[in-house]
Short mmCIF file of C-alpha atoms in Angstrom, two decimals:
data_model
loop_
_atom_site.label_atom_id
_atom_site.label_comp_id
_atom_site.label_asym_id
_atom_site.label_seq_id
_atom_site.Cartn_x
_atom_site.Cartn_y
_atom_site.Cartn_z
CA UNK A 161 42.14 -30.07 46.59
CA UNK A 162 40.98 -26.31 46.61
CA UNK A 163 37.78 -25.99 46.39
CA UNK A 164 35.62 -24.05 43.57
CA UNK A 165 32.60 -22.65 44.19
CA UNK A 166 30.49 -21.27 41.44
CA UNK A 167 27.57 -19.08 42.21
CA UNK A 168 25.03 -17.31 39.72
CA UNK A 169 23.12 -19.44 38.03
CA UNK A 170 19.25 -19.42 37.55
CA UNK A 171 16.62 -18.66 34.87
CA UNK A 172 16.53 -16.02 32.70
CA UNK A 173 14.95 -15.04 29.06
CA UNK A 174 16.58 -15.13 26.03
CA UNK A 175 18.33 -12.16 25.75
CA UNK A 176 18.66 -11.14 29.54
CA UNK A 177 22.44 -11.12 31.50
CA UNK A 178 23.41 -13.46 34.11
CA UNK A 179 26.60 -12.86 35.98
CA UNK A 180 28.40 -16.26 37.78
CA UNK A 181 31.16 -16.16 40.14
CA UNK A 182 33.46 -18.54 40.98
CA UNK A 183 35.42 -18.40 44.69
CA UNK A 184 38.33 -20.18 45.53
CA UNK A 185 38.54 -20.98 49.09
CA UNK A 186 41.63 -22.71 51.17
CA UNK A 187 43.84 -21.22 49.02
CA UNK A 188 44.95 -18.97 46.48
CA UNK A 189 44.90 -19.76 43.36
CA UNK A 190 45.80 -15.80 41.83
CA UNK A 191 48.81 -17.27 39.78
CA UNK A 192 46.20 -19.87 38.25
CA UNK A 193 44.84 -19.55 34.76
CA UNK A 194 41.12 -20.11 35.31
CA UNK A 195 38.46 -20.88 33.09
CA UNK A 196 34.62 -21.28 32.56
CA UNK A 197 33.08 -25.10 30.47
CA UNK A 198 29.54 -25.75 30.46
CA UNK A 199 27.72 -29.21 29.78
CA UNK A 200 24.12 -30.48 28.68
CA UNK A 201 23.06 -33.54 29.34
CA UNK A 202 24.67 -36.28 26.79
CA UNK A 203 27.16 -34.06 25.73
CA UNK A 204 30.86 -32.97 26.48
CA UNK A 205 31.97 -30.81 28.62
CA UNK A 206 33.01 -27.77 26.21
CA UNK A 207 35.00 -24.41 26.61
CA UNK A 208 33.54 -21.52 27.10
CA UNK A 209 36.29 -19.12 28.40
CA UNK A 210 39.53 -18.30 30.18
CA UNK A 211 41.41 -15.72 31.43
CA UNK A 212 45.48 -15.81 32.53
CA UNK A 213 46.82 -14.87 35.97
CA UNK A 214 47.20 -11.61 35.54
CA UNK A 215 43.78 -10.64 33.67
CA UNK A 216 45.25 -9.46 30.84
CA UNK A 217 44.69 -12.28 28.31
CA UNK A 218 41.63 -13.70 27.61
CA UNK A 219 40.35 -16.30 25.02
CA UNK A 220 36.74 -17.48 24.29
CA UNK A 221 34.84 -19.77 22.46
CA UNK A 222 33.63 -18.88 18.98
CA UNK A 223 29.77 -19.37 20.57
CA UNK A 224 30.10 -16.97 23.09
CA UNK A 225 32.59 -14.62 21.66
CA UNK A 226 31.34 -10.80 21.87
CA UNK A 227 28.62 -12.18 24.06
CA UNK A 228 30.19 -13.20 27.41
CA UNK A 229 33.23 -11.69 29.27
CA UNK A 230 35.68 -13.27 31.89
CA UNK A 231 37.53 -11.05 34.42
CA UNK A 232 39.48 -11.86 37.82
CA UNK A 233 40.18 -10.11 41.07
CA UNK A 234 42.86 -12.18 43.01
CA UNK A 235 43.12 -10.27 45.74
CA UNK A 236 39.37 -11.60 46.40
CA UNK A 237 40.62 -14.96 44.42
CA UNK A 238 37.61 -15.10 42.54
CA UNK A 239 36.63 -15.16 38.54
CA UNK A 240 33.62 -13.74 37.15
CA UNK A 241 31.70 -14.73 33.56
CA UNK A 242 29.48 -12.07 32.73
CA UNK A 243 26.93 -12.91 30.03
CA UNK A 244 25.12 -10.90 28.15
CA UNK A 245 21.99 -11.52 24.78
CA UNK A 246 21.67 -15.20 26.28
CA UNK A 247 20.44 -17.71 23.43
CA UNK A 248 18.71 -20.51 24.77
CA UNK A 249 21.17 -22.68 23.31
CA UNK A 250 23.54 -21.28 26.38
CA UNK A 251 21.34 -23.56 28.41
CA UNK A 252 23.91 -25.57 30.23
CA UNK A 253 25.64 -26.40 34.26
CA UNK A 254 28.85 -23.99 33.89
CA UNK A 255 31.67 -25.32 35.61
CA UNK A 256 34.69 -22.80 37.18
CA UNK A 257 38.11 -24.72 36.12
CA UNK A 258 41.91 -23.71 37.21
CA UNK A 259 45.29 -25.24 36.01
CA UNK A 260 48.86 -24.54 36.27
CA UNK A 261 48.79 -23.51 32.47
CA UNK A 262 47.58 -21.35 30.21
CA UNK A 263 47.18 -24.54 27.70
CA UNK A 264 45.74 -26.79 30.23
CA UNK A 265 42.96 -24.60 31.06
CA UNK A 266 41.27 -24.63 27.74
CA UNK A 267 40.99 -28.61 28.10
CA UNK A 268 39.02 -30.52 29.33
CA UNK A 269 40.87 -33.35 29.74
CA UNK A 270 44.06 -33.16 33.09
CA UNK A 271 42.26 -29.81 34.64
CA UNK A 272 44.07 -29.35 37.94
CA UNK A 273 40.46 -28.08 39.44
CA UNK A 274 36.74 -28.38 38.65
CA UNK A 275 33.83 -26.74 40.36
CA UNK A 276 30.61 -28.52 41.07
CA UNK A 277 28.97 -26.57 38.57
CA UNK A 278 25.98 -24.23 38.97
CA UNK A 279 22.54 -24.59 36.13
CA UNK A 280 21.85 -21.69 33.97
CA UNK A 281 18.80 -22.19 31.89
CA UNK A 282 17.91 -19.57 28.81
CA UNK A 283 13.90 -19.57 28.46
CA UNK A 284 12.69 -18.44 24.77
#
């Protein structure tokens, strides 16, 4: 297992920023696609974003699209979600995610890794 750490979360206002990070530690996982899912309580686990091994392909969910941006730096083997104009619907734990493939990362279902998740809450 490789451990994911997610970092970043707290309380903020609707419309304020929040910025999480997500470190991989043990070992590298910079030919990884990795990803960002968030879940409330009594719902699925849904995607939010990913973002290839390289950086230079992203894809988002329709909910967050324009809003929130993913970006990596492998040399520090960490991914970043950026989000900007929170809605308190964004209320949610985020979970950092890697697999082998570009596919499997926008699943929930097989992910190779998982994060324990970190709470960001959206206050009207």
């Amino acid at each position: 297992q490789v451990p994911l750490v997610e970092s970043g979360g707290g309380l903020v206002q609707a419309g304020g920023s929040l910025r999480l990070s997500c470190a991989a530690s043990g070992r590298s996982l910079s030919n990884y696609p990795m990803g960002w899912f968030r879940q409330v309580p009594g719902k699925e686990r849904e995607f939010v974003a990913a973002i290839d091994w390289s950086g230079g392909t992203t894809r988002y969910a329709d909910s967050v699209k324009g809003r929130f941006t993913i970006s990596r730096d492998n040399f520090k083997s960490t991914v970043t979600l950026q989000m900007n104009s929170l809605k308190p619907e964004d209320t949610a734990v985020y979970y950092c995610a890697a697999d082998r493939t570009w596919g499997g990362v926008q699943i929930r279902s097989g992910m190779d890794y998982w994060g324990k998740g970190t709470l960001v809450t959206v206050s009207t």
